[in-house]
Amino acid sequence: MSEWKNGALYVVGTPIGNLQDFSPRAVETLESVDFIAAEDTRVTMKLLSHFDIHKPLTSYFEHNKAEKGPEIVNRLLSGETCALVTDAGMPAISDPGQDLVDLCLSEDIPVVSVPGPTAFATALALSGMDSRRFTFEGFLNVDKKKRREQLDFLASQPCTIILYEAPHKLSATLRDLYKSLGNRKITIVRELTKIHEEIIRTTLEQAVEAYPDNNLRGELVLILEGKKEETRKWTLEEAAYLARKYMKEGLSASAAAKEAARDSGLKKGDIYHTVLDFNK
């Protein structure tokens, strides 16, 4: 498989639920590399067995990455090829695989993407929320101080917010979000591509009331609307003053009132009569 002298790391996306989402290229990659680095070898073994793939496995996860990362890099430098996989979705996305990719790039080891399903992008597409601008935060920090800082940052963001959460932490997270962000729209997407896939469109206030005891099961993605822009509140006098400026530029009183109404959101008739009263 490898076309490079010093081997390569293949970052392979795995199904987030439905095994039929595993691409032919991904299967071919796992069949061709020298070994596979997996977040949980037991989970990956089930995937390999389903596709009748027989390759050596090594574990690579958060608590052994400092030791295993250099070992994998040394094997790649010797000419071997490795496929990096996570339990579900794309490695290196809210995942310790990011560190292995960084290590490889620092050693000029080629890193090749074999893309597959990604939970946050799939959930965003299903949510109906604004997808033009978004921030993906992964899991909220468990450290109280850092979590507070993270929530304060998110509260000010005008773009859509995407979070991952474990079911046993959902209720606490919903309460923290409601306290920090206020009552915003939220879409809770759970069990993506699985039999019990569900899309729950609600508000933070309603979600806090509906799920007080972590009573939602499965993998969860939370999609929240961003902070709404504060709309300037015009007074009638301010709108009339603007209309008079338009009149000085050559517009009639009626046309000037219409333009000022468009800018201020106030009624054209009210602005028009205020302008006429001023000119009396």
PDB file of C-alpha atoms in Angstrom:
ATOM      1  CA  MET A   1       0.000   0.000   0.000  1.00  0.00           C
ATOM      2  CA  SER A   2       2.746   2.445   0.944  1.00  0.00           C
ATOM      3  CA  GLU A   3       4.344   4.499  -1.791  1.00  0.00           C
ATOM      4  CA  TRP A   4       6.689   6.306   0.582  1.00  0.00           C
ATOM      5  CA  LYS A   5      10.134   5.263   1.660  1.00  0.00           C
ATOM      6  CA  ASN A   6       9.546   5.968   5.335  1.00  0.00           C
ATOM      7  CA  GLY A   7       6.038   4.563   5.597  1.00  0.00           C
ATOM      8  CA  ALA A   8       2.870   6.541   6.218  1.00  0.00           C
ATOM      9  CA  LEU A   9       0.049   7.050   8.669  1.00  0.00           C
ATOM     10  CA  TYR A  10      -3.454   6.517   7.275  1.00  0.00           C
ATOM     11  CA  VAL A  11      -6.172   8.326   9.238  1.00  0.00           C
ATOM     12  CA  VAL A  12      -9.205   6.131   8.621  1.00  0.00           C
ATOM     13  CA  GLY A  13     -12.769   7.128   9.457  1.00  0.00           C
ATOM     14  CA  THR A  14     -14.898   4.308  10.862  1.00  0.00           C
ATOM     15  CA  PRO A  15     -18.714   3.992  11.056  1.00  0.00           C
ATOM     16  CA  ILE A  16     -20.434   5.968  13.810  1.00  0.00           C
ATOM     17  CA  GLY A  17     -23.120   3.300  14.009  1.00  0.00           C
ATOM     18  CA  ASN A  18     -24.126   1.665  10.734  1.00  0.00           C
ATOM     19  CA  LEU A  19     -21.393  -0.625   9.412  1.00  0.00           C
ATOM     20  CA  GLN A  20     -22.612  -0.106   5.848  1.00  0.00           C
ATOM     21  CA  ASP A  21     -21.134   3.393   6.038  1.00  0.00           C
ATOM     22  CA  PHE A  22     -17.612   1.929   5.950  1.00  0.00           C
ATOM     23  CA  SER A  23     -16.183   2.783   2.542  1.00  0.00           C
ATOM     24  CA  PRO A  24     -14.508   0.299   0.161  1.00  0.00           C
ATOM     25  CA  ARG A  25     -11.371   2.464   0.279  1.00  0.00           C
ATOM     26  CA  ALA A  26     -11.306   2.237   4.071  1.00  0.00           C
ATOM     27  CA  VAL A  27     -11.619  -1.559   3.908  1.00  0.00           C
ATOM     28  CA  GLU A  28      -8.814  -1.710   1.343  1.00  0.00           C
ATOM     29  CA  THR A  29      -6.613   0.500   3.513  1.00  0.00           C
ATOM     30  CA  LEU A  30      -7.030  -1.669   6.611  1.00  0.00           C
ATOM     31  CA  GLU A  31      -6.322  -4.757   4.553  1.00  0.00           C
ATOM     32  CA  SER A  32      -3.117  -3.254   3.156  1.00  0.00           C
ATOM     33  CA  VAL A  33      -1.330  -1.517   6.045  1.00  0.00           C
ATOM     34  CA  ASP A  34       1.228  -3.296   8.214  1.00  0.00           C
ATOM     35  CA  PHE A  35      -0.606  -2.633  11.472  1.00  0.00           C
ATOM     36  CA  ILE A  36      -3.558  -0.743  12.965  1.00  0.00           C
ATOM     37  CA  ALA A  37      -3.484   1.671  15.909  1.00  0.00           C
ATOM     38  CA  ALA A  38      -6.874   1.555  17.649  1.00  0.00           C
ATOM     39  CA  GLU A  39      -8.517   3.506  20.463  1.00  0.00           C
ATOM     40  CA  ASP A  40     -10.040   0.281  21.830  1.00  0.00           C
ATOM     41  CA  THR A  41      -8.732  -2.910  20.238  1.00  0.00           C
ATOM     42  CA  ARG A  42     -11.857  -4.828  21.325  1.00  0.00           C
ATOM     43  CA  VAL A  43     -14.145  -2.461  19.424  1.00  0.00           C
ATOM     44  CA  THR A  44     -11.889  -2.443  16.367  1.00  0.00           C
ATOM     45  CA  MET A  45     -11.625  -6.238  16.399  1.00  0.00           C
ATOM     46  CA  LYS A  46     -15.407  -6.433  15.905  1.00  0.00           C
ATOM     47  CA  LEU A  47     -15.120  -4.145  12.885  1.00  0.00           C
ATOM     48  CA  LEU A  48     -12.252  -6.149  11.425  1.00  0.00           C
ATOM     49  CA  SER A  49     -14.083  -9.441  11.969  1.00  0.00           C
ATOM     50  CA  HIS A  50     -17.172  -8.116  10.185  1.00  0.00           C
ATOM     51  CA  PHE A  51     -15.094  -7.297   7.091  1.00  0.00           C
ATOM     52  CA  ASP A  52     -12.846 -10.357   7.441  1.00  0.00           C
ATOM     53  CA  ILE A  53      -9.699  -8.246   7.905  1.00  0.00           C
ATOM     54  CA  HIS A  54      -6.732  -9.793   9.683  1.00  0.00           C
ATOM     55  CA  LYS A  55      -4.092  -7.302  10.763  1.00  0.00           C
ATOM     56  CA  PRO A  56      -1.984  -6.774  13.916  1.00  0.00           C
ATOM     57  CA  LEU A  57      -3.481  -4.297  16.371  1.00  0.00           C
ATOM     58  CA  THR A  58      -1.853  -1.952  18.838  1.00  0.00           C
ATOM     59  CA  SER A  59      -3.708   0.212  21.316  1.00  0.00           C
ATOM     60  CA  TYR A  60      -3.414   3.994  21.171  1.00  0.00           C
ATOM     61  CA  PHE A  61      -5.596   6.063  23.477  1.00  0.00           C
ATOM     62  CA  GLU A  62      -5.533   9.057  25.830  1.00  0.00           C
ATOM     63  CA  HIS A  63      -3.759   7.351  28.721  1.00  0.00           C
ATOM     64  CA  ASN A  64      -0.987   5.640  26.751  1.00  0.00           C
ATOM     65  CA  LYS A  65      -0.403   8.120  23.913  1.00  0.00           C
ATOM     66  CA  ALA A  66       2.767   9.569  25.449  1.00  0.00           C
ATOM     67  CA  GLU A  67       4.359   6.115  25.381  1.00  0.00           C
ATOM     68  CA  LYS A  68       2.747   4.623  22.285  1.00  0.00           C
ATOM     69  CA  GLY A  69       3.046   7.671  20.029  1.00  0.00           C
ATOM     70  CA  PRO A  70       6.860   7.550  19.723  1.00  0.00           C
ATOM     71  CA  GLU A  71       6.738   3.757  19.305  1.00  0.00           C
ATOM     72  CA  ILE A  72       4.365   4.055  16.355  1.00  0.00           C
ATOM     73  CA  VAL A  73       6.436   6.861  14.817  1.00  0.00           C
ATOM     74  CA  ASN A  74       9.598   4.757  15.042  1.00  0.00           C
ATOM     75  CA  ARG A  75       7.871   1.907  13.243  1.00  0.00           C
ATOM     76  CA  LEU A  76       6.737   4.275  10.502  1.00  0.00           C
ATOM     77  CA  LEU A  77      10.238   5.696  10.154  1.00  0.00           C
ATOM     78  CA  SER A  78      11.478   2.139   9.627  1.00  0.00           C
ATOM     79  CA  GLY A  79       9.154   1.834   6.622  1.00  0.00           C
ATOM     80  CA  GLU A  80       5.973   0.303   8.028  1.00  0.00           C
ATOM     81  CA  THR A  81       2.505   1.676   7.341  1.00  0.00           C
ATOM     82  CA  CYS A  82      -0.173   2.199   9.997  1.00  0.00           C
ATOM     83  CA  ALA A  83      -3.904   2.869   9.949  1.00  0.00           C
ATOM     84  CA  LEU A  84      -5.141   5.015  12.821  1.00  0.00           C
ATOM     85  CA  VAL A  85      -8.761   4.356  13.827  1.00  0.00           C
ATOM     86  CA  THR A  86     -11.027   5.444  16.645  1.00  0.00           C
ATOM     87  CA  ASP A  87     -14.026   3.607  18.042  1.00  0.00           C
ATOM     88  CA  ALA A  88     -16.380   5.617  15.832  1.00  0.00           C
ATOM     89  CA  GLY A  89     -15.932   8.480  13.397  1.00  0.00           C
ATOM     90  CA  MET A  90     -12.830  10.321  12.241  1.00  0.00           C
ATOM     91  CA  PRO A  91      -9.664   9.971  14.316  1.00  0.00           C
ATOM     92  CA  ALA A  92      -8.035  13.200  15.552  1.00  0.00           C
ATOM     93  CA  ILE A  93     -11.428  14.941  15.945  1.00  0.00           C
ATOM     94  CA  SER A  94     -11.862  15.462  19.707  1.00  0.00           C
ATOM     95  CA  ASP A  95      -9.587  12.454  19.947  1.00  0.00           C
ATOM     96  CA  PRO A  96      -5.963  11.705  21.023  1.00  0.00           C
ATOM     97  CA  GLY A  97      -5.177  10.794  17.418  1.00  0.00           C
ATOM     98  CA  GLN A  98      -4.515  14.502  16.948  1.00  0.00           C
ATOM     99  CA  ASP A  99      -1.259  14.084  18.887  1.00  0.00           C
ATOM    100  CA  LEU A 100      -0.118  11.155  16.757  1.00  0.00           C
ATOM    101  CA  VAL A 101      -0.812  13.090  13.558  1.00  0.00           C
ATOM    102  CA  ASP A 102       1.199  16.001  14.948  1.00  0.00           C
ATOM    103  CA  LEU A 103       4.096  13.695  15.841  1.00  0.00           C
ATOM    104  CA  CYS A 104       4.136  12.203  12.354  1.00  0.00           C
ATOM    105  CA  LEU A 105       4.086  15.575  10.638  1.00  0.00           C
ATOM    106  CA  SER A 106       6.935  16.795  12.832  1.00  0.00           C
ATOM    107  CA  GLU A 107       8.984  13.820  11.574  1.00  0.00           C
ATOM    108  CA  ASP A 108       7.990  14.422   7.921  1.00  0.00           C
ATOM    109  CA  ILE A 109       6.023  11.179   7.883  1.00  0.00           C
ATOM    110  CA  PRO A 110       3.226  11.366   5.273  1.00  0.00           C
ATOM    111  CA  VAL A 111      -0.289  11.463   6.749  1.00  0.00           C
ATOM    112  CA  VAL A 112      -3.097  10.355   4.450  1.00  0.00           C
ATOM    113  CA  SER A 113      -6.815  10.855   5.088  1.00  0.00           C
ATOM    114  CA  VAL A 114      -9.286   8.087   4.342  1.00  0.00           C
ATOM    115  CA  PRO A 115     -12.432  10.040   5.274  1.00  0.00           C
ATOM    116  CA  GLY A 116     -15.513   8.607   6.841  1.00  0.00           C
ATOM    117  CA  PRO A 117     -18.547   9.669   8.896  1.00  0.00           C
ATOM    118  CA  THR A 118     -18.083  12.402  11.504  1.00  0.00           C
ATOM    119  CA  ALA A 119     -20.681  12.726  14.249  1.00  0.00           C
ATOM    120  CA  PHE A 120     -20.622  16.502  14.655  1.00  0.00           C
ATOM    121  CA  ALA A 121     -20.993  17.251  10.926  1.00  0.00           C
ATOM    122  CA  THR A 122     -23.710  14.635  10.511  1.00  0.00           C
ATOM    123  CA  ALA A 123     -25.622  15.971  13.512  1.00  0.00           C
ATOM    124  CA  LEU A 124     -25.314  19.554  12.276  1.00  0.00           C
ATOM    125  CA  ALA A 125     -26.748  18.558   8.901  1.00  0.00           C
ATOM    126  CA  LEU A 126     -29.748  16.971  10.636  1.00  0.00           C
ATOM    127  CA  SER A 127     -30.334  19.764  13.149  1.00  0.00           C
ATOM    128  CA  GLY A 128     -31.722  22.430  10.858  1.00  0.00           C
ATOM    129  CA  MET A 129     -29.477  24.965  12.617  1.00  0.00           C
ATOM    130  CA  ASP A 130     -27.395  27.563  10.768  1.00  0.00           C
ATOM    131  CA  SER A 131     -24.412  25.689   9.290  1.00  0.00           C
ATOM    132  CA  ARG A 132     -22.654  28.634   7.627  1.00  0.00           C
ATOM    133  CA  ARG A 133     -20.631  29.421  10.746  1.00  0.00           C
ATOM    134  CA  PHE A 134     -20.147  27.133  13.724  1.00  0.00           C
ATOM    135  CA  THR A 135     -17.749  26.337  16.534  1.00  0.00           C
ATOM    136  CA  PHE A 136     -17.057  22.732  17.522  1.00  0.00           C
ATOM    137  CA  GLU A 137     -16.002  22.448  21.158  1.00  0.00           C
ATOM    138  CA  GLY A 138     -16.008  18.678  21.628  1.00  0.00           C
ATOM    139  CA  PHE A 139     -16.645  17.853  25.299  1.00  0.00           C
ATOM    140  CA  LEU A 140     -16.928  20.590  27.900  1.00  0.00           C
ATOM    141  CA  ASN A 141     -13.989  20.694  30.289  1.00  0.00           C
ATOM    142  CA  VAL A 142     -14.513  18.843  33.588  1.00  0.00           C
ATOM    143  CA  ASP A 143     -12.298  21.268  35.518  1.00  0.00           C
ATOM    144  CA  LYS A 144     -14.676  23.805  37.108  1.00  0.00           C
ATOM    145  CA  LYS A 145     -12.586  26.902  36.383  1.00  0.00           C
ATOM    146  CA  LYS A 146     -11.805  25.923  32.792  1.00  0.00           C
ATOM    147  CA  ARG A 147     -15.409  24.877  32.230  1.00  0.00           C
ATOM    148  CA  ARG A 148     -16.589  28.296  33.461  1.00  0.00           C
ATOM    149  CA  GLU A 149     -14.183  30.029  31.068  1.00  0.00           C
ATOM    150  CA  GLN A 150     -15.296  27.798  28.198  1.00  0.00           C
ATOM    151  CA  LEU A 151     -18.973  28.514  28.867  1.00  0.00           C
ATOM    152  CA  ASP A 152     -18.314  32.255  29.106  1.00  0.00           C
ATOM    153  CA  PHE A 153     -16.611  32.099  25.714  1.00  0.00           C
ATOM    154  CA  LEU A 154     -19.454  30.125  24.150  1.00  0.00           C
ATOM    155  CA  ALA A 155     -22.055  32.520  25.539  1.00  0.00           C
ATOM    156  CA  SER A 156     -20.610  35.334  23.415  1.00  0.00           C
ATOM    157  CA  GLN A 157     -20.332  33.398  20.156  1.00  0.00           C
ATOM    158  CA  PRO A 158     -22.769  34.441  17.394  1.00  0.00           C
ATOM    159  CA  CYS A 159     -22.287  31.169  15.483  1.00  0.00           C
ATOM    160  CA  THR A 160     -23.866  27.749  15.989  1.00  0.00           C
ATOM    161  CA  ILE A 161     -22.273  25.737  18.821  1.00  0.00           C
ATOM    162  CA  ILE A 162     -21.621  21.984  18.636  1.00  0.00           C
ATOM    163  CA  LEU A 163     -20.788  19.812  21.648  1.00  0.00           C
ATOM    164  CA  TYR A 164     -20.375  16.137  22.405  1.00  0.00           C
ATOM    165  CA  GLU A 165     -21.676  14.727  25.678  1.00  0.00           C
ATOM    166  CA  ALA A 166     -21.857  11.401  27.458  1.00  0.00           C
ATOM    167  CA  PRO A 167     -25.353  10.347  28.584  1.00  0.00           C
ATOM    168  CA  HIS A 168     -24.429  10.211  32.282  1.00  0.00           C
ATOM    169  CA  LYS A 169     -23.328  13.874  32.176  1.00  0.00           C
ATOM    170  CA  LEU A 170     -26.176  15.269  30.066  1.00  0.00           C
ATOM    171  CA  SER A 171     -28.336  16.771  32.805  1.00  0.00           C
ATOM    172  CA  ALA A 172     -25.482  18.685  34.447  1.00  0.00           C
ATOM    173  CA  THR A 173     -24.330  19.970  31.065  1.00  0.00           C
ATOM    174  CA  LEU A 174     -27.814  21.160  30.121  1.00  0.00           C
ATOM    175  CA  ARG A 175     -28.117  23.018  33.438  1.00  0.00           C
ATOM    176  CA  ASP A 176     -24.698  24.658  32.970  1.00  0.00           C
ATOM    177  CA  LEU A 177     -25.550  25.679  29.410  1.00  0.00           C
ATOM    178  CA  TYR A 178     -28.912  27.136  30.443  1.00  0.00           C
ATOM    179  CA  LYS A 179     -27.320  29.075  33.283  1.00  0.00           C
ATOM    180  CA  SER A 180     -24.562  30.504  31.069  1.00  0.00           C
ATOM    181  CA  LEU A 181     -26.221  30.890  27.662  1.00  0.00           C
ATOM    182  CA  GLY A 182     -29.826  31.541  28.599  1.00  0.00           C
ATOM    183  CA  ASN A 183     -32.833  29.961  26.923  1.00  0.00           C
ATOM    184  CA  ARG A 184     -31.630  29.171  23.425  1.00  0.00           C
ATOM    185  CA  LYS A 185     -32.767  26.670  20.836  1.00  0.00           C
ATOM    186  CA  ILE A 186     -31.021  23.294  21.080  1.00  0.00           C
ATOM    187  CA  THR A 187     -31.111  20.154  18.982  1.00  0.00           C
ATOM    188  CA  ILE A 188     -30.095  16.937  20.744  1.00  0.00           C
ATOM    189  CA  VAL A 189     -29.060  14.235  18.297  1.00  0.00           C
ATOM    190  CA  ARG A 190     -28.530  10.773  19.706  1.00  0.00           C
ATOM    191  CA  GLU A 191     -27.544   7.362  18.383  1.00  0.00           C
ATOM    192  CA  LEU A 192     -26.636   8.624  14.906  1.00  0.00           C
ATOM    193  CA  THR A 193     -27.137   6.069  12.096  1.00  0.00           C
ATOM    194  CA  LYS A 194     -28.268   3.437  14.633  1.00  0.00           C
ATOM    195  CA  ILE A 195     -31.670   1.812  15.079  1.00  0.00           C
ATOM    196  CA  HIS A 196     -32.739   4.268  17.777  1.00  0.00           C
ATOM    197  CA  GLU A 197     -31.479   7.433  16.072  1.00  0.00           C
ATOM    198  CA  GLU A 198     -33.424  10.426  17.366  1.00  0.00           C
ATOM    199  CA  ILE A 199     -33.442  14.168  16.685  1.00  0.00           C
ATOM    200  CA  ILE A 200     -34.883  16.252  19.529  1.00  0.00           C
ATOM    201  CA  ARG A 201     -35.521  19.912  18.712  1.00  0.00           C
ATOM    202  CA  THR A 202     -36.301  21.931  21.817  1.00  0.00           C
ATOM    203  CA  THR A 203     -34.990  24.768  24.005  1.00  0.00           C
ATOM    204  CA  LEU A 204     -32.478  24.677  26.834  1.00  0.00           C
ATOM    205  CA  GLU A 205     -35.192  25.506  29.366  1.00  0.00           C
ATOM    206  CA  GLN A 206     -37.413  22.672  28.137  1.00  0.00           C
ATOM    207  CA  ALA A 207     -34.472  20.259  27.916  1.00  0.00           C
ATOM    208  CA  VAL A 208     -33.467  20.939  31.534  1.00  0.00           C
ATOM    209  CA  GLU A 209     -37.032  20.131  32.600  1.00  0.00           C
ATOM    210  CA  ALA A 210     -37.372  17.076  30.341  1.00  0.00           C
ATOM    211  CA  TYR A 211     -34.059  15.390  31.188  1.00  0.00           C
ATOM    212  CA  PRO A 212     -33.315  16.023  34.881  1.00  0.00           C
ATOM    213  CA  ASP A 213     -31.888  12.571  35.593  1.00  0.00           C
ATOM    214  CA  ASN A 214     -29.692  11.771  32.577  1.00  0.00           C
ATOM    215  CA  ASN A 215     -32.674   9.972  31.087  1.00  0.00           C
ATOM    216  CA  LEU A 216     -31.404   9.907  27.500  1.00  0.00           C
ATOM    217  CA  ARG A 217     -29.278   6.999  26.352  1.00  0.00           C
ATOM    218  CA  GLY A 218     -26.690   6.626  23.616  1.00  0.00           C
ATOM    219  CA  GLU A 219     -24.050   8.829  22.035  1.00  0.00           C
ATOM    220  CA  LEU A 220     -25.127  12.474  22.100  1.00  0.00           C
ATOM    221  CA  VAL A 221     -24.381  15.551  20.003  1.00  0.00           C
ATOM    222  CA  LEU A 222     -25.728  18.924  21.153  1.00  0.00           C
ATOM    223  CA  ILE A 223     -26.329  21.689  18.592  1.00  0.00           C
ATOM    224  CA  LEU A 224     -27.104  25.146  20.026  1.00  0.00           C
ATOM    225  CA  GLU A 225     -27.993  28.401  18.330  1.00  0.00           C
ATOM    226  CA  GLY A 226     -25.444  31.184  18.675  1.00  0.00           C
ATOM    227  CA  LYS A 227     -25.909  34.471  20.486  1.00  0.00           C
ATOM    228  CA  LYS A 228     -28.424  36.640  18.676  1.00  0.00           C
ATOM    229  CA  GLU A 229     -27.284  40.057  17.585  1.00  0.00           C
ATOM    230  CA  GLU A 230     -28.728  42.793  19.717  1.00  0.00           C
ATOM    231  CA  THR A 231     -31.054  44.918  17.601  1.00  0.00           C
ATOM    232  CA  ARG A 232     -30.768  48.649  18.137  1.00  0.00           C
ATOM    233  CA  LYS A 233     -33.979  50.150  19.500  1.00  0.00           C
ATOM    234  CA  TRP A 234     -34.804  53.388  17.724  1.00  0.00           C
ATOM    235  CA  THR A 235     -36.888  56.145  19.228  1.00  0.00           C
ATOM    236  CA  LEU A 236     -39.400  57.920  17.022  1.00  0.00           C
ATOM    237  CA  GLU A 237     -37.432  61.152  17.372  1.00  0.00           C
ATOM    238  CA  GLU A 238     -34.232  59.439  16.144  1.00  0.00           C
ATOM    239  CA  ALA A 239     -36.057  57.974  13.137  1.00  0.00           C
ATOM    240  CA  ALA A 240     -37.583  61.383  12.317  1.00  0.00           C
ATOM    241  CA  TYR A 241     -34.150  62.996  12.529  1.00  0.00           C
ATOM    242  CA  LEU A 242     -32.845  60.399  10.068  1.00  0.00           C
ATOM    243  CA  ALA A 243     -35.774  61.095   7.741  1.00  0.00           C
ATOM    244  CA  ARG A 244     -34.958  64.811   7.795  1.00  0.00           C
ATOM    245  CA  LYS A 245     -31.392  63.967   6.769  1.00  0.00           C
ATOM    246  CA  TYR A 246     -32.784  62.018   3.801  1.00  0.00           C
ATOM    247  CA  MET A 247     -34.937  65.022   2.916  1.00  0.00           C
ATOM    248  CA  LYS A 248     -31.870  67.270   2.875  1.00  0.00           C
ATOM    249  CA  GLU A 249     -30.388  64.839   0.357  1.00  0.00           C
ATOM    250  CA  GLY A 250     -33.345  65.471  -1.928  1.00  0.00           C
ATOM    251  CA  LEU A 251     -35.983  62.908  -0.954  1.00  0.00           C
ATOM    252  CA  SER A 252     -39.608  63.874  -0.429  1.00  0.00           C
ATOM    253  CA  ALA A 253     -41.023  63.657   3.089  1.00  0.00           C
ATOM    254  CA  SER A 254     -42.865  60.470   2.173  1.00  0.00           C
ATOM    255  CA  ALA A 255     -39.821  58.809   0.580  1.00  0.00           C
ATOM    256  CA  ALA A 256     -37.588  59.915   3.453  1.00  0.00           C
ATOM    257  CA  ALA A 257     -40.003  58.453   5.995  1.00  0.00           C
ATOM    258  CA  LYS A 258     -40.058  55.190   4.053  1.00  0.00           C
ATOM    259  CA  GLU A 259     -36.245  54.947   4.120  1.00  0.00           C
ATOM    260  CA  ALA A 260     -36.095  55.821   7.811  1.00  0.00           C
ATOM    261  CA  ALA A 261     -38.751  53.175   8.527  1.00  0.00           C
ATOM    262  CA  ARG A 262     -36.650  50.578   6.715  1.00  0.00           C
ATOM    263  CA  ASP A 263     -33.594  51.521   8.783  1.00  0.00           C
ATOM    264  CA  SER A 264     -35.315  51.783  12.154  1.00  0.00           C
ATOM    265  CA  GLY A 265     -38.074  49.208  11.979  1.00  0.00           C
ATOM    266  CA  LEU A 266     -40.634  51.809  13.035  1.00  0.00           C
ATOM    267  CA  LYS A 267     -43.826  52.620  11.132  1.00  0.00           C
ATOM    268  CA  LYS A 268     -43.491  54.923   8.125  1.00  0.00           C
ATOM    269  CA  GLY A 269     -46.682  56.820   9.017  1.00  0.00           C
ATOM    270  CA  ASP A 270     -45.484  57.624  12.541  1.00  0.00           C
ATOM    271  CA  ILE A 271     -42.165  58.901  11.220  1.00  0.00           C
ATOM    272  CA  TYR A 272     -43.865  60.908   8.481  1.00  0.00           C
ATOM    273  CA  HIS A 273     -46.247  62.678  10.877  1.00  0.00           C
ATOM    274  CA  THR A 274     -43.407  63.407  13.325  1.00  0.00           C
ATOM    275  CA  VAL A 275     -41.401  65.000  10.515  1.00  0.00           C
ATOM    276  CA  LEU A 276     -44.408  67.110   9.463  1.00  0.00           C
ATOM    277  CA  ASP A 277     -45.025  68.243  13.051  1.00  0.00           C
ATOM    278  CA  PHE A 278     -41.358  69.270  13.345  1.00  0.00           C
ATOM    279  CA  ASN A 279     -41.587  71.362  10.147  1.00  0.00           C
ATOM    280  CA  LYS A 280     -44.685  73.274  11.274  1.00  0.00           C
TER     281      LYS A 280
END
